[in-house]
PDB file of C-alpha atoms in Angstrom:
ATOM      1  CA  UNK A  26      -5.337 -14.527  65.072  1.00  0.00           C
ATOM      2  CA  UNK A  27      -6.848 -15.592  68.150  1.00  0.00           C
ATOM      3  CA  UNK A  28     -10.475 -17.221  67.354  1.00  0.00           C
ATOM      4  CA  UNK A  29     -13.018 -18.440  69.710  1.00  0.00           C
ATOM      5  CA  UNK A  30     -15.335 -21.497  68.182  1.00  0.00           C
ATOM      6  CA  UNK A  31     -18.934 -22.446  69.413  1.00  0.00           C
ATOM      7  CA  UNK A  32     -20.531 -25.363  67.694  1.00  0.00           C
ATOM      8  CA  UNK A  33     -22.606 -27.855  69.183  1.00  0.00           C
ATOM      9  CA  UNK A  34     -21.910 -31.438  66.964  1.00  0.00           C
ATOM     10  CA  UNK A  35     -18.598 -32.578  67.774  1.00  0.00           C
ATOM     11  CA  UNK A  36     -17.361 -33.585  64.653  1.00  0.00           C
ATOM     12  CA  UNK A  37     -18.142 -30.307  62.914  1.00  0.00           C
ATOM     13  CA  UNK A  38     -16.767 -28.291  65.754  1.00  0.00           C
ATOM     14  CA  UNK A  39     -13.638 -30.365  66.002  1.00  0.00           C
ATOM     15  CA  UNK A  40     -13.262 -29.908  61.869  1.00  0.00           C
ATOM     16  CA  UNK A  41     -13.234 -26.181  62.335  1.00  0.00           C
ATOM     17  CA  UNK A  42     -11.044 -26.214  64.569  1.00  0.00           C
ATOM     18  CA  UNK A  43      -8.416 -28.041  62.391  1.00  0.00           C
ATOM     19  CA  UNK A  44      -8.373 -25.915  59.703  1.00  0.00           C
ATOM     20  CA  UNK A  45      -8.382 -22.502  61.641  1.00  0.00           C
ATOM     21  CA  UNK A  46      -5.020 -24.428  63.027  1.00  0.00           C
ATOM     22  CA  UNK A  47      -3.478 -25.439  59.870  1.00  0.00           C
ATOM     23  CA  UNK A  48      -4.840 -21.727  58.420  1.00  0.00           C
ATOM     24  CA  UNK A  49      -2.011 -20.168  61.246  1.00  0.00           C
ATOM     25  CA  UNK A  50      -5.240 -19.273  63.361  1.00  0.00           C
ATOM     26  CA  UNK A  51      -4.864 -20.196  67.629  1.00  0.00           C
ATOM     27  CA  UNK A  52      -8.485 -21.694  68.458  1.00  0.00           C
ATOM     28  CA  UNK A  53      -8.391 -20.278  72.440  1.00  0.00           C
ATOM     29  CA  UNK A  54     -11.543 -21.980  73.525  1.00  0.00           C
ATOM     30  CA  UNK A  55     -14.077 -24.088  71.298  1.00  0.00           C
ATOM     31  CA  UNK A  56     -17.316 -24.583  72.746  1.00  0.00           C
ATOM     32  CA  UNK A  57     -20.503 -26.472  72.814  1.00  0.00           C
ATOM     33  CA  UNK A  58     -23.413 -24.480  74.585  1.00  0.00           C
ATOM     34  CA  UNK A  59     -24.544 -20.704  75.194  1.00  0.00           C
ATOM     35  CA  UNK A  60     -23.269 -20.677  79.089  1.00  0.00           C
ATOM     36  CA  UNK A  61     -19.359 -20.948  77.684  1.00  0.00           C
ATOM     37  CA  UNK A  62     -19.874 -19.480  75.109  1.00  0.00           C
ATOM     38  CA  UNK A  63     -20.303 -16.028  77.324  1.00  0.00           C
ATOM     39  CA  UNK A  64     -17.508 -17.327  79.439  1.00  0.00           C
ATOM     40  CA  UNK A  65     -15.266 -17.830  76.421  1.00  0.00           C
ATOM     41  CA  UNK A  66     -15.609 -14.422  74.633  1.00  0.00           C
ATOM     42  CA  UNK A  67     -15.433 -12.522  77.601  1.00  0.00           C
ATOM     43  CA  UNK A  68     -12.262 -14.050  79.293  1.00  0.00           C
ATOM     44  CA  UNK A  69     -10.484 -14.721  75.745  1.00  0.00           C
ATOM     45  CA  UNK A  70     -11.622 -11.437  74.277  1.00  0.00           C
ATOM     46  CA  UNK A  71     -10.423 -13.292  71.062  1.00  0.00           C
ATOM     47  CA  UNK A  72      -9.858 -11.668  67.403  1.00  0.00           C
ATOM     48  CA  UNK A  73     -13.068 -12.971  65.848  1.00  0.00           C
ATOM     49  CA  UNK A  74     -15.592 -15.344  67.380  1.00  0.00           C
ATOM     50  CA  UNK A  75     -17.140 -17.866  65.022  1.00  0.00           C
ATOM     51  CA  UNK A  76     -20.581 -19.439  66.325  1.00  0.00           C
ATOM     52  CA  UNK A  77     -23.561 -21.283  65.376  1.00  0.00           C
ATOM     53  CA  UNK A  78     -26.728 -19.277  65.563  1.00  0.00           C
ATOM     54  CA  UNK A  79     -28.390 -22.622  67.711  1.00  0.00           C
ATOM     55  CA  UNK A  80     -26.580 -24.098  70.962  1.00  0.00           C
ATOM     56  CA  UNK A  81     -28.021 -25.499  73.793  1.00  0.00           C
ATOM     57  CA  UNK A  82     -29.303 -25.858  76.236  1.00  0.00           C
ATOM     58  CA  UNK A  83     -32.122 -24.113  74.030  1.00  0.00           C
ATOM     59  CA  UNK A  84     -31.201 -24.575  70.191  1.00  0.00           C
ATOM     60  CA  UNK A  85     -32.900 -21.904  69.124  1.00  0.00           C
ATOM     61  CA  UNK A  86     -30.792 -18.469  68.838  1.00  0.00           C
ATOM     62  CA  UNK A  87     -28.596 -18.456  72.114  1.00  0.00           C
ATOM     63  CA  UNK A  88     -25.236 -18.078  69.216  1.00  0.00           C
ATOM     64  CA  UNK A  89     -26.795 -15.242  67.778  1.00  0.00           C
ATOM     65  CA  UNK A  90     -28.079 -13.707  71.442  1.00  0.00           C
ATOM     66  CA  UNK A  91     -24.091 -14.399  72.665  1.00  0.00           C
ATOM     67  CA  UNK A  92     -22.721 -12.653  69.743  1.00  0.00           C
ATOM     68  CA  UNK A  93     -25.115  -9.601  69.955  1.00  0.00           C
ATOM     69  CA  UNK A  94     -24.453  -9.220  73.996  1.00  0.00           C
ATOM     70  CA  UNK A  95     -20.618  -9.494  73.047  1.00  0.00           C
ATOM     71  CA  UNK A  96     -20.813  -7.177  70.665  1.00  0.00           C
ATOM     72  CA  UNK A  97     -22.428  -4.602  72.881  1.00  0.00           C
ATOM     73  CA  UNK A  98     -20.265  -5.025  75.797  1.00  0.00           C
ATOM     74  CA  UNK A  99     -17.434  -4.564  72.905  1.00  0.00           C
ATOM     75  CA  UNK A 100     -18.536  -2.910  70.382  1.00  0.00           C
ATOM     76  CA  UNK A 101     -16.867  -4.063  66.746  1.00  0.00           C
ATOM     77  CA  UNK A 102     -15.748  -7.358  67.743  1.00  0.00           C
ATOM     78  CA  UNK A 103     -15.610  -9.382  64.551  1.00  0.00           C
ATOM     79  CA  UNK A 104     -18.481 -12.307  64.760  1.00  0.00           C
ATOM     80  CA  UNK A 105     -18.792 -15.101  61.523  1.00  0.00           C
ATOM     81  CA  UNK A 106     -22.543 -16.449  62.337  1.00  0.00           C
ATOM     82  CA  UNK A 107     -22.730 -19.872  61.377  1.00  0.00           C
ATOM     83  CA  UNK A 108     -25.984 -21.187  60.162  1.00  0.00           C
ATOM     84  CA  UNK A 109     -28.116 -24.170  58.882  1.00  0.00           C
ATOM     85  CA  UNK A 110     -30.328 -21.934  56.624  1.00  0.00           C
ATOM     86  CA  UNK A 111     -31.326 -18.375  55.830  1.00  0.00           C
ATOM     87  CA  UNK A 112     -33.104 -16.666  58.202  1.00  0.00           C
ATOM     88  CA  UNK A 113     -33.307 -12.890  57.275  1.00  0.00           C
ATOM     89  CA  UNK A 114     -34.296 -11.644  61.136  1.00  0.00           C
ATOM     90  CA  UNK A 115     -30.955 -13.074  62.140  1.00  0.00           C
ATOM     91  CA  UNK A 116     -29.144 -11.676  59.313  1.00  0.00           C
ATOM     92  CA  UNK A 117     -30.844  -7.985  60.052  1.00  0.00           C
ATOM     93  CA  UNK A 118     -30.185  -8.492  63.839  1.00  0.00           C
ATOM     94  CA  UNK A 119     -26.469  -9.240  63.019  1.00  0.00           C
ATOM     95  CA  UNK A 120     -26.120  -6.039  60.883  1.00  0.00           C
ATOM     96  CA  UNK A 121     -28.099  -3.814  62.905  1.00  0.00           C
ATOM     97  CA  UNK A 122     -24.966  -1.759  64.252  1.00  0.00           C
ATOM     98  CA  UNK A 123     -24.094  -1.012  61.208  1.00  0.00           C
ATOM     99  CA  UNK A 124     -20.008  -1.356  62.400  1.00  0.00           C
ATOM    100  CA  UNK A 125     -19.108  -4.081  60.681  1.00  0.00           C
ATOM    101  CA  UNK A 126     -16.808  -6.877  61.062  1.00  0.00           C
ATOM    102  CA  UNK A 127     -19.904  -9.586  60.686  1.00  0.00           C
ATOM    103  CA  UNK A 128     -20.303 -12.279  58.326  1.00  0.00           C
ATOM    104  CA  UNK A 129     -23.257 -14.854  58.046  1.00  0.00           C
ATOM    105  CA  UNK A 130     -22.571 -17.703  56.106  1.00  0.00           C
ATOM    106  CA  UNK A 131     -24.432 -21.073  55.879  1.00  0.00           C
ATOM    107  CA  UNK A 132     -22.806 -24.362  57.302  1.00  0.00           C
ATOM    108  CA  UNK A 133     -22.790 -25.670  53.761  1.00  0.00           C
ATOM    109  CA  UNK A 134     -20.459 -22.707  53.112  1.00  0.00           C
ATOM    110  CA  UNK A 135     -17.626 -24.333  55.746  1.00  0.00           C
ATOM    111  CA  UNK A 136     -17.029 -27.278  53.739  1.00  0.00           C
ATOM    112  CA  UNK A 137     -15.060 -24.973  51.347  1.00  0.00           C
ATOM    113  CA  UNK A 138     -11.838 -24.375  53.082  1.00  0.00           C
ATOM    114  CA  UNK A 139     -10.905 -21.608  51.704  1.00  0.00           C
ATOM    115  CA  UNK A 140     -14.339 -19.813  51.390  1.00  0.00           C
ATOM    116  CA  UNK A 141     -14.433 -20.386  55.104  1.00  0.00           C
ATOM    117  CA  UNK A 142     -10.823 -19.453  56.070  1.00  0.00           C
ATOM    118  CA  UNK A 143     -10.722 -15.999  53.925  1.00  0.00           C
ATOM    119  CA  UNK A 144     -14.762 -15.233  55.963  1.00  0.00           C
ATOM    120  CA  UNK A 145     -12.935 -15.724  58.947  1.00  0.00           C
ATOM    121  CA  UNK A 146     -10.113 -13.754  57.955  1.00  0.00           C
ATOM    122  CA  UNK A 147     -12.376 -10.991  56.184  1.00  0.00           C
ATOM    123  CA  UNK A 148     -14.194 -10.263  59.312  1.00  0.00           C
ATOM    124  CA  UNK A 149     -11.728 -10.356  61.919  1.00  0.00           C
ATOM    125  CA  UNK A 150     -10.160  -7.521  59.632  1.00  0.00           C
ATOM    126  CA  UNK A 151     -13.551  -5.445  59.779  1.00  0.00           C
ATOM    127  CA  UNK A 152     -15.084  -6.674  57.095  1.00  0.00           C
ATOM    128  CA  UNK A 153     -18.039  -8.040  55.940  1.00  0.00           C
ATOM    129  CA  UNK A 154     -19.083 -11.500  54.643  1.00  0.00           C
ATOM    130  CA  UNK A 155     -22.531 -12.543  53.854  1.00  0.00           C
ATOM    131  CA  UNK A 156     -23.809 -15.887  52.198  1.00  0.00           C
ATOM    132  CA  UNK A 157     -24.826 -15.240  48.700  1.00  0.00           C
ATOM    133  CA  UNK A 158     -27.996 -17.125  49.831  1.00  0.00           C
ATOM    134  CA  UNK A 159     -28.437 -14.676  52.569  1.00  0.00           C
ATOM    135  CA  UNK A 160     -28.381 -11.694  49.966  1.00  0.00           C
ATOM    136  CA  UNK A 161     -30.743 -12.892  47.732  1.00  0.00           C
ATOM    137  CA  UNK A 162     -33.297 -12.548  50.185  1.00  0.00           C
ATOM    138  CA  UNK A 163     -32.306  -9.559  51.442  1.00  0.00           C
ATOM    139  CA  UNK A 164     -32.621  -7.936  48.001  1.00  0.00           C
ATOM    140  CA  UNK A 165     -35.675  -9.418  46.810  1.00  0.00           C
ATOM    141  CA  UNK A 166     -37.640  -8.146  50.530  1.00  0.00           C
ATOM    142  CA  UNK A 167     -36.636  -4.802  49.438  1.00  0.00           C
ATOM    143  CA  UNK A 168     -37.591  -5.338  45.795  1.00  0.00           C
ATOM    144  CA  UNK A 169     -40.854  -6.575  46.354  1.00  0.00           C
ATOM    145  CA  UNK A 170     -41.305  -3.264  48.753  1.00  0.00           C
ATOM    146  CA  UNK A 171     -39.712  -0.953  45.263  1.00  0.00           C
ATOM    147  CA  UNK A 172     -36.525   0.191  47.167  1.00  0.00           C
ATOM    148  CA  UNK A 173     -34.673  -0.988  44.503  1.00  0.00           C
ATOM    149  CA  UNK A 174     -36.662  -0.387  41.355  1.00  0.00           C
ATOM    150  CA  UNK A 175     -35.039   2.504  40.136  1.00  0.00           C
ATOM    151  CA  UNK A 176     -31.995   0.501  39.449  1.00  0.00           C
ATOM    152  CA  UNK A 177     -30.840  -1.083  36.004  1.00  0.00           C
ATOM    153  CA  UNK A 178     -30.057  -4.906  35.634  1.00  0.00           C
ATOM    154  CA  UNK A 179     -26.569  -4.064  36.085  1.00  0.00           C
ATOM    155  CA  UNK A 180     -27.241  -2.072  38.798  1.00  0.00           C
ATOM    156  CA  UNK A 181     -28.739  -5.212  40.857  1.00  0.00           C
ATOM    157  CA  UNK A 182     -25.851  -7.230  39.268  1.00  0.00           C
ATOM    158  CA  UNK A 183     -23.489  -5.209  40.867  1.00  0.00           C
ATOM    159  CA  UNK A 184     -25.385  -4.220  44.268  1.00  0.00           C
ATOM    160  CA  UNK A 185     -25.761  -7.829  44.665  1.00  0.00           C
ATOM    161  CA  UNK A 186     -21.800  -8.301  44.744  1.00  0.00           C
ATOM    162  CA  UNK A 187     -21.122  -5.393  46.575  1.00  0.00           C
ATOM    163  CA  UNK A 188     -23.350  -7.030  49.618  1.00  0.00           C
ATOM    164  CA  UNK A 189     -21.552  -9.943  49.624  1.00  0.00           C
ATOM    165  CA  UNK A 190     -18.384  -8.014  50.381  1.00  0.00           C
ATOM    166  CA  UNK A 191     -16.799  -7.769  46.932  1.00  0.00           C
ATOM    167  CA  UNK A 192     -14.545  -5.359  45.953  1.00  0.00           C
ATOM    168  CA  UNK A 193     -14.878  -2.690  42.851  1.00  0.00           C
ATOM    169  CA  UNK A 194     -12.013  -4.888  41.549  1.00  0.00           C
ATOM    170  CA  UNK A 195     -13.682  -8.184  41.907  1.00  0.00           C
ATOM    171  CA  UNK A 196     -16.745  -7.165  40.837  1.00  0.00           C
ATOM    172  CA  UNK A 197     -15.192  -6.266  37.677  1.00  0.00           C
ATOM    173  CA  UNK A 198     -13.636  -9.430  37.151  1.00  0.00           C
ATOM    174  CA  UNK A 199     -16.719 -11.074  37.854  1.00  0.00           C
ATOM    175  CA  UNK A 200     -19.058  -9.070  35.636  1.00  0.00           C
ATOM    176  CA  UNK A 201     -15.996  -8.795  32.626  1.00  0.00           C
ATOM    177  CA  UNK A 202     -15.711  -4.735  33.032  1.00  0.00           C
ATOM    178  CA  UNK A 203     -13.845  -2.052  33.866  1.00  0.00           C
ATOM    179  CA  UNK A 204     -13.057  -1.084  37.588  1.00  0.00           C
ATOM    180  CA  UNK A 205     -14.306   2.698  36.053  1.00  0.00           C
ATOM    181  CA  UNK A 206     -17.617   0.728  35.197  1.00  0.00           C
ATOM    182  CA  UNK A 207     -18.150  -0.493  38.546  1.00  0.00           C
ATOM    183  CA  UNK A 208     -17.624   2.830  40.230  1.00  0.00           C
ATOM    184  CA  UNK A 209     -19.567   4.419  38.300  1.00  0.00           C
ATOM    185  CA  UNK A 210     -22.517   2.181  38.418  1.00  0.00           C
ATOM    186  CA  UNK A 211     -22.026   2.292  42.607  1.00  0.00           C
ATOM    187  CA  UNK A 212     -22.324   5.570  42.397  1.00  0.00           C
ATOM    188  CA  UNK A 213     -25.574   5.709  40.634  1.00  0.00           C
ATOM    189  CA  UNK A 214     -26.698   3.045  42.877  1.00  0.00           C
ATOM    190  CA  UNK A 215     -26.144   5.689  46.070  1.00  0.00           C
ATOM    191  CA  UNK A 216     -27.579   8.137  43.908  1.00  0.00           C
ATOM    192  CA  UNK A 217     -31.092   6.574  43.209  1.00  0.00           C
ATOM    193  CA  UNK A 218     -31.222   4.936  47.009  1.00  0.00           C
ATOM    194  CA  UNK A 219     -30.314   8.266  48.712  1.00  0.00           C
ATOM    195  CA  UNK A 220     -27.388   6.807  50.589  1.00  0.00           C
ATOM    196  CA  UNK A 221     -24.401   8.870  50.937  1.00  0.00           C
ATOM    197  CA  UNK A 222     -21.187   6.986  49.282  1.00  0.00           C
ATOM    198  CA  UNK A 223     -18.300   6.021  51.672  1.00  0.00           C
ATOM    199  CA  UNK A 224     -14.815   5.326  50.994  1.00  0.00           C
ATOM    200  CA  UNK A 225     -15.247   2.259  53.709  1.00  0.00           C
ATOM    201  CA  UNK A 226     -16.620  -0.677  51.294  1.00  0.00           C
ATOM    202  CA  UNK A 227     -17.712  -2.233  54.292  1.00  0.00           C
ATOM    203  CA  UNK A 228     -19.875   0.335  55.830  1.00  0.00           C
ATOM    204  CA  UNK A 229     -20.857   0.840  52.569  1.00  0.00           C
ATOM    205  CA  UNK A 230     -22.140  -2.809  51.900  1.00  0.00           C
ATOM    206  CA  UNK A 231     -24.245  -2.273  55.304  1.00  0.00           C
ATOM    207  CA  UNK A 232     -25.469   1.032  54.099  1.00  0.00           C
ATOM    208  CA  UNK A 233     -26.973  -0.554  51.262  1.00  0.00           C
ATOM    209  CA  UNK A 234     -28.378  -3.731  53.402  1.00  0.00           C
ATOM    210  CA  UNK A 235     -29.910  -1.433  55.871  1.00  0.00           C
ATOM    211  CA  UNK A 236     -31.792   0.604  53.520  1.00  0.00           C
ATOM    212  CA  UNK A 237     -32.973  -3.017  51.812  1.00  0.00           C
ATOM    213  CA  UNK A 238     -34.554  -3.607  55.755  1.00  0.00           C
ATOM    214  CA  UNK A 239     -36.398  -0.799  55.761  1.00  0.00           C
TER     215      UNK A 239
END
């Protein structure tokens, strides 16, 4: 898996880059600042590009801006957004397409090896990871708003998994019930927020988010 890296402190970027290595991953270019970033991702065209939201020369969201362009000049390339805190406009600009194969997780996330390595690995498959953090928010904007009143505790219980990326199966595990349970509490959770059911988890997962932004 071919992965291009853009972080701006050294020691962090050059951390990353060590375990993607020892994780079988080839880092092709690892980056400091928005200008090769753009270079990077479009000579490398890598598997998954995994970037801080701030670079310079600006620090404010030249990552993010890269990622979007990238994504637009190819559409589905996986993108992990790395980020110091949760800001829900980033995390609605990043699922906007609704394609998938995005993840937003916060830089505290990346000192977990493996939490980090499987995001990486989860998005440059098409998936789609998002910092439990990040979902929170997400959820209560569209609570406040009643999007999601209709649904039962367990219902949130389990839309809250499914939008970090879970799976029927590990939601089960997780909530200590069947996989039957799950599906058919996701399917009264399509039901009573009018989005049509898809066999793509994913897609599904952004379904859910988008009708959250609305």
């Amino acid at each position: 898996m071919r992965v291009v890296l853009a972080e701006d402190l050294f020691l962090l970027r050059d951390g990353l880059t060590r375990t993607l290595q020892e994780h079988g991953c080839e880092v092709v270019a690892a980056v400091d600042n928005h200008p090769a970033l753009v270079r990077a991702l479009r000579e490398e065209r890598p598997d998954v590009a995994v970037i801080d939201v701030r670079l310079p020369p600006g620090f404010t969201d030249e990552g993010l801006r890269a990622a979007l362009d990238a994504r637009r000049e190819r559409p589905g390339l996986p993108v992990l957004i790395l980020s110091q805190y949760v800001d829900q406009l980033y995390a609605q600009e990043l699922l906007a397409g609704g394609e998938g194969a995005v993840g937003y997780l916060l830089k505290d996330r990346v000192t977990h090896t493996a939490q980090f390595v499987n995001a990486v690995r989860t998005v440059a498959a098409g998936g789609t990871v998002l910092d439990p953090q990040v979902v929170a928010r997400l959820l209560a904007r569209g609570e406040a708003r009643g999007n999601t009143a209709p649904l039962t505790p367990r219902e949130h219980e389990v839309l809250r998994l499914m939008a970090e990326g879970r799976s029927n199966a590990a939601i089960a595990h997780t909530l200590h019930v069947s996989e039957s349970a799950v599906a058919k509490h996701t399917a009264s959770i399509f039901a009573k927020l009018r989005i049509e059911p898809s066999a793509d988890d994913n897609r599904r997962v952004l379904a859910v988010l988008a009708h959250l932004r609305r």
